[in-house]
Every structure is written in C-alpha cells, then in structure tokens.
Short mmCIF file of C-alpha atoms and ligand atoms in Angstrom, two decimals:
data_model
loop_
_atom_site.label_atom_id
_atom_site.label_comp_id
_atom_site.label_asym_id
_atom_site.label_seq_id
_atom_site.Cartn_x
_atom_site.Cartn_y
_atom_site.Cartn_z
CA UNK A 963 0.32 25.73 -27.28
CA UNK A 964 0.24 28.92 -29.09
CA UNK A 965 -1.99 30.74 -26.60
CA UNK A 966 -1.46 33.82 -24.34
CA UNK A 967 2.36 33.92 -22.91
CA UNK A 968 4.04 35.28 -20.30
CA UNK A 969 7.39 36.78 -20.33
CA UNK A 970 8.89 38.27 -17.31
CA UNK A 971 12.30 40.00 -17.54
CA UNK A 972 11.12 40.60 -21.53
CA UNK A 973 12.73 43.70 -22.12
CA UNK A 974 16.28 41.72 -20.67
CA UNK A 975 19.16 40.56 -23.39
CA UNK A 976 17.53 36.84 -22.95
CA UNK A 977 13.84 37.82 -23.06
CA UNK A 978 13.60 40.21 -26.55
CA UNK A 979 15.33 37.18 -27.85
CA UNK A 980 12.57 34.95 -26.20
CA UNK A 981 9.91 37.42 -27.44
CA UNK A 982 11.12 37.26 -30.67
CA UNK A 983 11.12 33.45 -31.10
CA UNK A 984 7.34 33.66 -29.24
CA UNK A 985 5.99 35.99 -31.46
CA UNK A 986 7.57 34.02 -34.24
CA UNK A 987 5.82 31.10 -33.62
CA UNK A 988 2.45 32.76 -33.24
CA UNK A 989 1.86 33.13 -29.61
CA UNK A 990 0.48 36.17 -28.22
CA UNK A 991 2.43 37.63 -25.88
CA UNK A 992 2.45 39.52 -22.99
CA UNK A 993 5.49 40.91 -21.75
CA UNK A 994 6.58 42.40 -18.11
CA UNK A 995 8.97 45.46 -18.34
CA UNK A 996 10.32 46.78 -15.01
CA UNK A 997 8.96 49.74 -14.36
CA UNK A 998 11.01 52.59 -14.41
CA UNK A 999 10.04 56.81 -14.77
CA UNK A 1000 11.58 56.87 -18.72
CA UNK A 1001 9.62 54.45 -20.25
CA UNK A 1002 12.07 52.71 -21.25
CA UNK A 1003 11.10 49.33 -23.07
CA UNK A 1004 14.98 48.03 -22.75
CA UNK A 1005 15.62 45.89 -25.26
CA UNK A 1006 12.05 45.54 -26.55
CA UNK A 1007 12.22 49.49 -27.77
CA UNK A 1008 14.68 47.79 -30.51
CA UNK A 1009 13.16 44.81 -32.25
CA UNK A 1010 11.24 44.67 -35.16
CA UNK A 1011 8.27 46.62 -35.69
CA UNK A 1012 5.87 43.97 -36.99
CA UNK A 1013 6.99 42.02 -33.89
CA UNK A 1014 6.99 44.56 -31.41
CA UNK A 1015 3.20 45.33 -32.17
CA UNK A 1016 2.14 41.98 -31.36
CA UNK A 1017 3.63 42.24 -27.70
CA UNK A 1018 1.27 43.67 -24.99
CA UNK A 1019 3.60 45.43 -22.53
CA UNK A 1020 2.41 45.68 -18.75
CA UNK A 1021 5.34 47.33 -16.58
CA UNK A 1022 5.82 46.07 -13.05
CA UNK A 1023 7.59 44.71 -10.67
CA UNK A 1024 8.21 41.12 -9.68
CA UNK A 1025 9.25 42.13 -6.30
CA UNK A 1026 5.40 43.28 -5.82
CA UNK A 1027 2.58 40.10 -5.38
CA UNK A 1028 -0.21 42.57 -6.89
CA UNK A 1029 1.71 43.50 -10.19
CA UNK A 1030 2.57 40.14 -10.55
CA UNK A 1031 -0.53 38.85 -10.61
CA UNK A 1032 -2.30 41.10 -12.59
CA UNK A 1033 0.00 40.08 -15.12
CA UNK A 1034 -0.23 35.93 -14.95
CA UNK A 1035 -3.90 36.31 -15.30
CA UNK A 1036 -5.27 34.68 -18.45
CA UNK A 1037 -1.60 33.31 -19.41
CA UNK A 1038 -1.32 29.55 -21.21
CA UNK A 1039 2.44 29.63 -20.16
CA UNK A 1040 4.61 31.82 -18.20
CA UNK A 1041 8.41 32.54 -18.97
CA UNK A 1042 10.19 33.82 -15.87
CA UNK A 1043 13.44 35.26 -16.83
CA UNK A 1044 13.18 38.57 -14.29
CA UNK A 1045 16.09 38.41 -12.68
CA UNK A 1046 19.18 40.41 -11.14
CA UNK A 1047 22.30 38.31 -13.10
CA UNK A 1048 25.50 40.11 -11.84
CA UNK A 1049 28.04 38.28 -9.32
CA UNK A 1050 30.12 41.23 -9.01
CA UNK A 1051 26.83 43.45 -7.70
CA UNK A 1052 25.89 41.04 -5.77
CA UNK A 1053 28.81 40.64 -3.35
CA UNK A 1054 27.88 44.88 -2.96
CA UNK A 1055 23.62 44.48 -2.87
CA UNK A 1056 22.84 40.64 -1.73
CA UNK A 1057 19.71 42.05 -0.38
CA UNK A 1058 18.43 42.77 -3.48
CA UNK A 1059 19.10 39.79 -5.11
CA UNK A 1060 17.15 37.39 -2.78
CA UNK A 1061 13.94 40.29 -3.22
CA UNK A 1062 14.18 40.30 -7.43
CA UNK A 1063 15.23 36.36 -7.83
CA UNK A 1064 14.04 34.47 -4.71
CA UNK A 1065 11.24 36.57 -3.19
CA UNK A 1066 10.04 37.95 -7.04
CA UNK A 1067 9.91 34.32 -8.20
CA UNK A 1068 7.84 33.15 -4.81
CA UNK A 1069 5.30 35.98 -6.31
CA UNK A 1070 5.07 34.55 -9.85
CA UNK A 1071 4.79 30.81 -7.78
CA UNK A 1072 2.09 32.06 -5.65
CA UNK A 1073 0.63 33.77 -9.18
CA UNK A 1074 -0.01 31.06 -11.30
CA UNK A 1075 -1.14 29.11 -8.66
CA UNK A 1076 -3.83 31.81 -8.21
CA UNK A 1077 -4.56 31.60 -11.39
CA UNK A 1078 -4.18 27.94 -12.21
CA UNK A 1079 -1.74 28.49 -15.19
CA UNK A 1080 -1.14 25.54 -17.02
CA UNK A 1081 2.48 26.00 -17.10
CA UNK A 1082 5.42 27.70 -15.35
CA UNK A 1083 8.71 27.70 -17.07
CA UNK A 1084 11.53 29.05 -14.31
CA UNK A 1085 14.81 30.25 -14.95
CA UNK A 1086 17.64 28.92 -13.05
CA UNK A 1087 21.85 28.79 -13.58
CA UNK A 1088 24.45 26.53 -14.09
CA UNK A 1089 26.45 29.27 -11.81
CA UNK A 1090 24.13 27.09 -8.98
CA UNK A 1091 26.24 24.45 -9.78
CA UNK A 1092 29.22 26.13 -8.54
CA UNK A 1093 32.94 24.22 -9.49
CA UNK A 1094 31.99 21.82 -11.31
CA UNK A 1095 32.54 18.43 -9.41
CA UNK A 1096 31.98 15.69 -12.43
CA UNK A 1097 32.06 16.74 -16.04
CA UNK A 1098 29.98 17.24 -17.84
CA UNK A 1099 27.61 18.57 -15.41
CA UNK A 1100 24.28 16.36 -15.38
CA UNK A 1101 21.24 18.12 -13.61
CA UNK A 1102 22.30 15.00 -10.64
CA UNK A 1103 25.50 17.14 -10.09
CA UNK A 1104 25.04 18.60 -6.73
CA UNK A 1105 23.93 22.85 -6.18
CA UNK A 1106 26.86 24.93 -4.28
CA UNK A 1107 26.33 28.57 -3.96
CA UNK A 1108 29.87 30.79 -4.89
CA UNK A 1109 28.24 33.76 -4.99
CA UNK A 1110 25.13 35.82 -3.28
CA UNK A 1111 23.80 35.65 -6.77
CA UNK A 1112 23.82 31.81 -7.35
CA UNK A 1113 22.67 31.39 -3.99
CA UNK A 1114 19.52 33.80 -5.03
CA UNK A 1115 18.55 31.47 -7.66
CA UNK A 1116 19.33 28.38 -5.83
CA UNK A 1117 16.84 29.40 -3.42
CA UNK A 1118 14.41 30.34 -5.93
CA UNK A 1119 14.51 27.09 -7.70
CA UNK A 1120 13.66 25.23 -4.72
CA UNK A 1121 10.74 27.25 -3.94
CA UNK A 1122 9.27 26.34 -7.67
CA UNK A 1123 10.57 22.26 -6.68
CA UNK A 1124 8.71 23.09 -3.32
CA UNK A 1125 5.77 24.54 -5.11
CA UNK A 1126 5.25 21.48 -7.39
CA UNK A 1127 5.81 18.80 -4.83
CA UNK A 1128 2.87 21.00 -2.25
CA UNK A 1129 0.75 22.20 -4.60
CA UNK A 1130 0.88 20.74 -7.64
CA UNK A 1131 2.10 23.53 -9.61
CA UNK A 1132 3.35 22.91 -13.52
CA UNK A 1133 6.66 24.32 -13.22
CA UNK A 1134 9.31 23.34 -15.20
CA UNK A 1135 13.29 24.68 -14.47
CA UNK A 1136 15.62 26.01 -17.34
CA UNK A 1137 19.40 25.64 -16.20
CA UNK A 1138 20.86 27.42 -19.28
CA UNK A 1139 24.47 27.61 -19.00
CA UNK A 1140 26.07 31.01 -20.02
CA UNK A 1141 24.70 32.65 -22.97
CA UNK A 1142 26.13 35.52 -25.50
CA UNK A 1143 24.78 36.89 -28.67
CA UNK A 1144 23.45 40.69 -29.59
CA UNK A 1145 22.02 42.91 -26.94
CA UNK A 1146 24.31 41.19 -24.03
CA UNK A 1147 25.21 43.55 -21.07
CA UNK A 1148 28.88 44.25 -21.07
CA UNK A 1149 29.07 43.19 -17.77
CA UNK A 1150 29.75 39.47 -19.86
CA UNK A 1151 32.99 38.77 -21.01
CA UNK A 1152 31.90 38.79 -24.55
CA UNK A 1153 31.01 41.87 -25.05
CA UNK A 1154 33.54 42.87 -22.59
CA UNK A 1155 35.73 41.76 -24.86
CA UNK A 1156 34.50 42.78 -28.30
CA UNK A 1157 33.10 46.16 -27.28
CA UNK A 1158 37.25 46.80 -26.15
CA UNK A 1159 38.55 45.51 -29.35
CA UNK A 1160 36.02 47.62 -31.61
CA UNK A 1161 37.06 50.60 -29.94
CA UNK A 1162 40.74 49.87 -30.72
CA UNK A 1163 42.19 48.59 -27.20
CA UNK A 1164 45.41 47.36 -27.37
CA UNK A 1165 45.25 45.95 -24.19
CA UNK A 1166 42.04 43.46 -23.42
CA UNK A 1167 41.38 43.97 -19.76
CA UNK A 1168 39.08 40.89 -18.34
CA UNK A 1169 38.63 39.14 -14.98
CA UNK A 1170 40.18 35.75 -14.13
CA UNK A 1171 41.27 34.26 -17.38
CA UNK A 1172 41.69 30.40 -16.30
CA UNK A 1173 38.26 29.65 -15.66
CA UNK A 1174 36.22 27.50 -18.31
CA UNK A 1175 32.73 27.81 -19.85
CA UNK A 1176 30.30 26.42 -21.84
CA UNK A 1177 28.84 29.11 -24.17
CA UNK A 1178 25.12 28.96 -25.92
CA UNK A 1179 24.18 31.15 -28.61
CA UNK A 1180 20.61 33.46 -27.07
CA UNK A 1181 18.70 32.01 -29.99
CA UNK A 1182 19.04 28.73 -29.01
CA UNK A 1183 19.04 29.73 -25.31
CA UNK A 1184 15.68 30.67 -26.39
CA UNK A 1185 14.72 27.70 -28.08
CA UNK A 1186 15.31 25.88 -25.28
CA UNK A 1187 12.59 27.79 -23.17
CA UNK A 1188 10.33 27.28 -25.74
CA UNK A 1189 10.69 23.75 -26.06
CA UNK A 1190 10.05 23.52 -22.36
CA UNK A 1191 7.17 25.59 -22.91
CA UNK A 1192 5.60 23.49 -25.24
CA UNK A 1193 6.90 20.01 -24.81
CA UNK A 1194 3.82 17.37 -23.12
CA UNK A 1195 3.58 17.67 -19.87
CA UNK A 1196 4.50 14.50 -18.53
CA UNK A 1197 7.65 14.71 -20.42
CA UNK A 1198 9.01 17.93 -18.13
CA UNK A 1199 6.93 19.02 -15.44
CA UNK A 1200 8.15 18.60 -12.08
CA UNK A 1201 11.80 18.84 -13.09
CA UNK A 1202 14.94 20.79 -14.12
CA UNK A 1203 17.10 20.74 -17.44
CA UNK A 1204 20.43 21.99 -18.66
CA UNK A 1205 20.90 23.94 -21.95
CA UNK A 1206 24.63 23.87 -23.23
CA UNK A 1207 26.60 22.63 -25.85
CA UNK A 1208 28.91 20.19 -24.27
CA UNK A 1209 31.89 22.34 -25.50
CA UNK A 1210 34.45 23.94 -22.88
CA UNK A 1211 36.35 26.86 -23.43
CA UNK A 1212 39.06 29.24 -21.14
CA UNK A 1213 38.56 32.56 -20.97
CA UNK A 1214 41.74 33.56 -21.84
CA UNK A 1215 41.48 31.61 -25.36
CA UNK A 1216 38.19 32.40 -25.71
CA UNK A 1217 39.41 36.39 -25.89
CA UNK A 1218 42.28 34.96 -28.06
CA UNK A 1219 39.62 33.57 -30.68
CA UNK A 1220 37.50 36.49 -30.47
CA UNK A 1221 40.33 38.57 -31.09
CA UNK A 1222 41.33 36.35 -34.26
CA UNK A 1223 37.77 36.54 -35.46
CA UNK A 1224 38.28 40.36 -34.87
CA UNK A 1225 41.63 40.45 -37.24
CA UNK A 1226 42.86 42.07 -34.37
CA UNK A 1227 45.86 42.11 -32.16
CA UNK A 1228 45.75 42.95 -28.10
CA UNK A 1229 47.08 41.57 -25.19
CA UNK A 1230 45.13 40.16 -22.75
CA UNK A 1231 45.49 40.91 -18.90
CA UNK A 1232 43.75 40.41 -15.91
CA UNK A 1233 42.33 43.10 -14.25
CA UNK A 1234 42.94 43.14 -10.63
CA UNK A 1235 39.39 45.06 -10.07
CA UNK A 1236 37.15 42.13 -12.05
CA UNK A 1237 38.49 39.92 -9.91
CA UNK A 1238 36.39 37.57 -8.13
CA UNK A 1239 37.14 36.20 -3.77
CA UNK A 1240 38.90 32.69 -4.98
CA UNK A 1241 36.45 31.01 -3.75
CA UNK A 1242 33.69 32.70 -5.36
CA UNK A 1243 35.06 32.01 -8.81
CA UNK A 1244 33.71 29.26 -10.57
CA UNK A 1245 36.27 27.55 -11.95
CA UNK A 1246 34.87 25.20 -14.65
CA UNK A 1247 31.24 24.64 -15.98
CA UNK A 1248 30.53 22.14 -18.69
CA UNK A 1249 26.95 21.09 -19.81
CA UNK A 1250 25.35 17.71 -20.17
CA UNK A 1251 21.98 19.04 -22.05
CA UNK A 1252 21.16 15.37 -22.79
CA UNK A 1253 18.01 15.27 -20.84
CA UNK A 1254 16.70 17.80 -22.47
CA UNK A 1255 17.80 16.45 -25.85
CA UNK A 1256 15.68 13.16 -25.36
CA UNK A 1257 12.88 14.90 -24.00
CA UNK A 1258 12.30 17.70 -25.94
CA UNK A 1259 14.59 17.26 -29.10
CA UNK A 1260 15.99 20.50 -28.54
CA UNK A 1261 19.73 20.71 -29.34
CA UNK A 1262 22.19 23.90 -30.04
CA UNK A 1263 22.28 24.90 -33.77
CA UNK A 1264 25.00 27.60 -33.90
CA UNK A 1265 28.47 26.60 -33.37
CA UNK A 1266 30.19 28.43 -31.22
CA UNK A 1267 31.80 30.64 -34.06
CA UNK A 1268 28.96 30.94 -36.02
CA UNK A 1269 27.85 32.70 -33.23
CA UNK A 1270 30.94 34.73 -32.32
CA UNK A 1271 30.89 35.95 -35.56
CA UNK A 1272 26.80 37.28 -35.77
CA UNK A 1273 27.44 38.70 -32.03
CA UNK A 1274 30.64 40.75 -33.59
CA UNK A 1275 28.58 41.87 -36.38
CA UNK A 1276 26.04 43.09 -34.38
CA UNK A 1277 28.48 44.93 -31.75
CA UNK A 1278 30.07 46.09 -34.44
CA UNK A 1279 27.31 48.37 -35.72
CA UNK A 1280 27.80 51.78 -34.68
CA UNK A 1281 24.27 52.32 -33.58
CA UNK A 1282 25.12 48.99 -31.42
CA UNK A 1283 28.13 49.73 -30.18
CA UNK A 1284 27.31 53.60 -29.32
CA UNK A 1285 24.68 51.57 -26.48
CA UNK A 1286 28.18 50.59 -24.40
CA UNK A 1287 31.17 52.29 -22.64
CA UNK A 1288 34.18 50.40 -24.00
CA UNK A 1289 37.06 49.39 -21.45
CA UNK A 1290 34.61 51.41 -18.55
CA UNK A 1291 34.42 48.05 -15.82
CA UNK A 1292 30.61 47.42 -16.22
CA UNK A 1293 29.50 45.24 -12.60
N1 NAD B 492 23.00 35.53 -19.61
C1 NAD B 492 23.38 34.33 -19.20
O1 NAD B 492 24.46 33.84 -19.57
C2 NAD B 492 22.49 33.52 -18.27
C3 NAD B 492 22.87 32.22 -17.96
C4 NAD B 492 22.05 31.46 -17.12
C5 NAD B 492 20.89 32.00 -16.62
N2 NAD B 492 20.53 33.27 -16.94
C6 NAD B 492 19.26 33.78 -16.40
O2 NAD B 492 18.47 34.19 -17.51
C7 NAD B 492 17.58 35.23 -17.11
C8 NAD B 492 17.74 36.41 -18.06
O3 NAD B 492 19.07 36.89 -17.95
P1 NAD B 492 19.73 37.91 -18.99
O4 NAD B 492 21.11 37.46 -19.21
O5 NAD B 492 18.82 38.13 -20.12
O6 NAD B 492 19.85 39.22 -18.07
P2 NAD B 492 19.20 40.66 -18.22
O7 NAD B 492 19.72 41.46 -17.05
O8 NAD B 492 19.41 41.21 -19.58
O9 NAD B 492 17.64 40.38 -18.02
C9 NAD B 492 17.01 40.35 -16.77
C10 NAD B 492 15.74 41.18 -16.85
O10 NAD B 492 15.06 41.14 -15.58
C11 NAD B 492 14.51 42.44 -15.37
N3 NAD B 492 14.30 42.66 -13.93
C12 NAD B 492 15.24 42.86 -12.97
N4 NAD B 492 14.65 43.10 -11.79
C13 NAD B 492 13.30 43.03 -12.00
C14 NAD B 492 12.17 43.18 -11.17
N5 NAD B 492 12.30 43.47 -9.87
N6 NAD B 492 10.94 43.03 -11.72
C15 NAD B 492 10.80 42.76 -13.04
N7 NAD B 492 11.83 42.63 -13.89
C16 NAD B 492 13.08 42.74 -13.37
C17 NAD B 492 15.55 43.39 -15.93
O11 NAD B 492 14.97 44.65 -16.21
C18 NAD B 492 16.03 42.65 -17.17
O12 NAD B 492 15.29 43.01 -18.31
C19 NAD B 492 17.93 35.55 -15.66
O13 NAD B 492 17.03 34.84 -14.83
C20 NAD B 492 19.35 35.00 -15.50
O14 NAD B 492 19.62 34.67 -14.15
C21 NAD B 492 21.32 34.06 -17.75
#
C-alpha cells in the first residue's frame, strides 16, 4: 500500500519520525497538526525540505468529530498517534486525557468507519500494562491502569477492539513500549537526562530510579507502525502487538550509561517533585514483540547504544538543545 496516509499526532516526537519513514517509502501523506494560533508545525517545521513538501498538512483537532473526518476522507491507511502522553499531567488534567485519547480516538473510529478506510492503525501503551505481572510481557498479559493516562488509552483501545468486533472496522493496535531518539519531549527521562548533562549538571535530578524499561529506538518505533500498516490483512487486523526489544534496563543505570556515553561525571538523585503516588509507578515493563516478529518480520535494528549515542548527537547540537530548558522539571 503506498496510497494516501493518515497521520494524526504528525507534528508529535513519534509522528515526524513516522512521516519521515512514510514519505520515504513513497506514500502520500496527509498529516493532522493540532491546531494552535502560531502556526506552529511542531516537529514537522524541522524535517527535511524535500520531505516536508510531500506532506499535506490539515490542522485540527481530534477532540472535534467534523475535523476529524474531513481529514480520514480519501485515506488508504490511517496512523493515530494524537495523543496526550504525560503521567505526571495527568494526575493534574484527567479530564483532558479521556477527551484527546479516549473520546479523540472514538472520533477517528467513528471516521473511518464513515469513510470505509481500509485500515486503522491505533496507538496504544505498554504503560496499560501496568507492573508487569509475567516477563516478558506478551500482549495475553493482563491491562491495569496506574495512572489517569494509561487508563485513557486503555479505554481507547477497547473502543477500536469494540469497533472491530461491531462493525467490522480494520483496526489494528500498536503497543510500543517506551521510545527515545531526537525530537523527544524532556518530559522523558532521556532527554531529561542528556539535556542536564549537556548543560554541565553536576547533579542528574530524575524521578524514581528503581523502576525498569524496555527502550526502542523512534525509527524502529516507526517501523513498526508501518509494518502494521502494510502487513496482509488477515495477518493483523482485529488485534494488538507489542514493539520492544526484549532488553530491560533501571533507570538509575540507564542515567549511569548515558552519562558514560556522555564522558561525563554527575551524581544521580531522585527528585522528590518527579515522584510518582507508589502505586502509580510502574515498576517494571519488559517486551515480548514476538508476535509481531512472526507476523510482520519487523524486529528492532538499533541497539540500545547505537541509539543512545545518535539521540546524544542530536541533543547535543546547539540549535537542538537551545529547543529545551535543562534541569527546569518538564510534566
Ligand atoms: N514516547 C513513548 O515512549 C511512547 C510509548 C508508547 C506509546 N506512545 C504513544 O505514541 C503516540 C505518540 O507519542 P509521542 O511520544 O510522539 O508524544 P508527542 O506528545 O510528541 O505526540 C503526540 C502528538 O499528539 C498531538 N495532539 C495532542 N492532542 C491533540 C488533539 N486534541 N488533536 C490532535 N492532535 C493532538 C500533539 O500535538 C503531539 O504532536 C501517543 O499516542 C503515545 O501515547 C508513546
């Protein structure tokens, strides 16, 4: 399929890098930015020019039905990535998460059923997990909500299971477990930590440090929505799929490493203020991506320091770097 696709939450650290691999591949692509009085493309006012002017950009909203549908019209696939991500904001505006993530993605359901688009590709989390129970996670492992956030997408993801049992809709789920690369919000402890260390902290300050992770580089975060995008139907449709590498890491030495990569020396302390409600943290996530593996043949290519190492580069850049506020705590 390299018609018309969709990209909702383009303009988002995940999306450009979906764009990117999109418009790569030949697709034409149409991408929702949310509107906003600046004009402000987000991420998309960055990426290459010979890219950028193959992307038609429609701002909306996903929390409105009409702008939403507008946009699915005429669309081969649609990518919905539109999404509020933060578990600290959401403990201070739940509200807003079940309008953007459960309520926006009944819109883009009740869209491209409208429209009879021949494929849906939803985003959900591995944060809908919660603690992991069994290791590595399998997409069997059962959904507990830790935060407002998780519980947002949890909800949303059954609407699109809901949607494809009722109606027949051609939705497909993306679990992707957490992400980092260039363009990540600071919010993430990756660039929490390497925007701190390139302005010359001497102390890292992070949130809980014991807690583990599995950690994807974005390009082949967005690989994996592509090959759900474009692998036969009756290999996906109708079901959900994890995207991680298998590999498990704590916070605390994943700072440690970064810091190493970094050639430089800090100490690393928990800040009382990123601290989650203990049970709200999630205290270990590890992926099982096999599923999607057999049925796709999609797998991670960049090892994790591979891509430490491209994400410090890019941070790095003063041009980059000058985006963030360094050691400022970013919800
Ligand atoms: N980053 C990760 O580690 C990770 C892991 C698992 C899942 N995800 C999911 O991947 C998707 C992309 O996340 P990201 O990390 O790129 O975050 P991001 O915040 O960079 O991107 C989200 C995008 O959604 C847009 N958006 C928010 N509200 C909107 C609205 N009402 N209408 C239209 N657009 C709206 C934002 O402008 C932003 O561009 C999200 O669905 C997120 O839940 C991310």
């Amino acid at each position: 399929m390299t018609g018309l696709a969709v990209v909702t939450g383009a303009e988002g650290f995940i999306g450009s890098h979906l764009v990117e691999a999109l418009v790569r591949r030949g697709h034409r692509v149409r991408a929702m930015v949310l509107y906003n009085m600046y004009s402000s493309q987000g991420w998309l006012d960055t990426v290459d020019p010979g890219i950028r002017e193959q992307v038609d950009v429609v701002f909306g909203d996903v929390r409105d039905p009409a702008s939403v549908l507008r946009l699915v019209e005429g669309a081969e696939v649609v990518y919905h990535l539109a999404a509020l991500g933060s578990i600290p904001y959401s403990y201070a505006a739940p509200r807003s998460f079940v309008d953007t993530n459960t309520i926006g993605t009944l819109h883009v359901l009740e869209a491209v059923r409208a429209c009879r688009t021949p494929r849906l590709v939803h985003t959900s989390t591995s944060e809908t997990y919660g603690t992991a129970r069994t290791v590595p996670i399998t997409e069997q492992h059962p959904l507990q909500a830790q935060s407002p956030y998780a519980a947002s997408k949890i909800a949303a993801d059954k609407l699109v299971e809901s949607y494809h049992l009722s109606f027949e809709v051609p939705a497909v789920t993306l679990r992707p477990f957490n992400t980092f690369g260039p363009r990540q919000s600071a919010r993430a402890v990756i660039p929490a930590v390497i925007t701190q260390l390139a302005a010359g902290a001497r102390q890292l300050r992070l949130g809980a440090l014991a807690p583990t992770r599995d950690f994807t580089y974005v390009t082949d975060t967005a690989e994996a929505f592509v090959a759900l995008g474009t692998a036969p139907a009756s290999a996906v449709l109708g079901e959900q799929f994890n995207a991680g590498t298998g590999a498990e890491v704590a916070i605390g030495t994943l700072a440690a490493d970064i810091a190493r990569l970094m050639g430089r020396q800090a100490d690393i302390v928990e800040d009382t203020q990123r601290l989650r409600p203990k049970d709200s943290e999630v205290m270990r996530l590890v992926c099982d991506a096999s599923k999607l593996t057999q049925r796709t043949g999609w797998r991670p290519r960049q090892t994790r320091d591979e891509g430490l190492r491209k994400t410090i580069e890019w941070f790095c850049e003063p041009g980059n770097l000058a985006r963030y506020r360094p050691g400022e705590y970013n919800q």
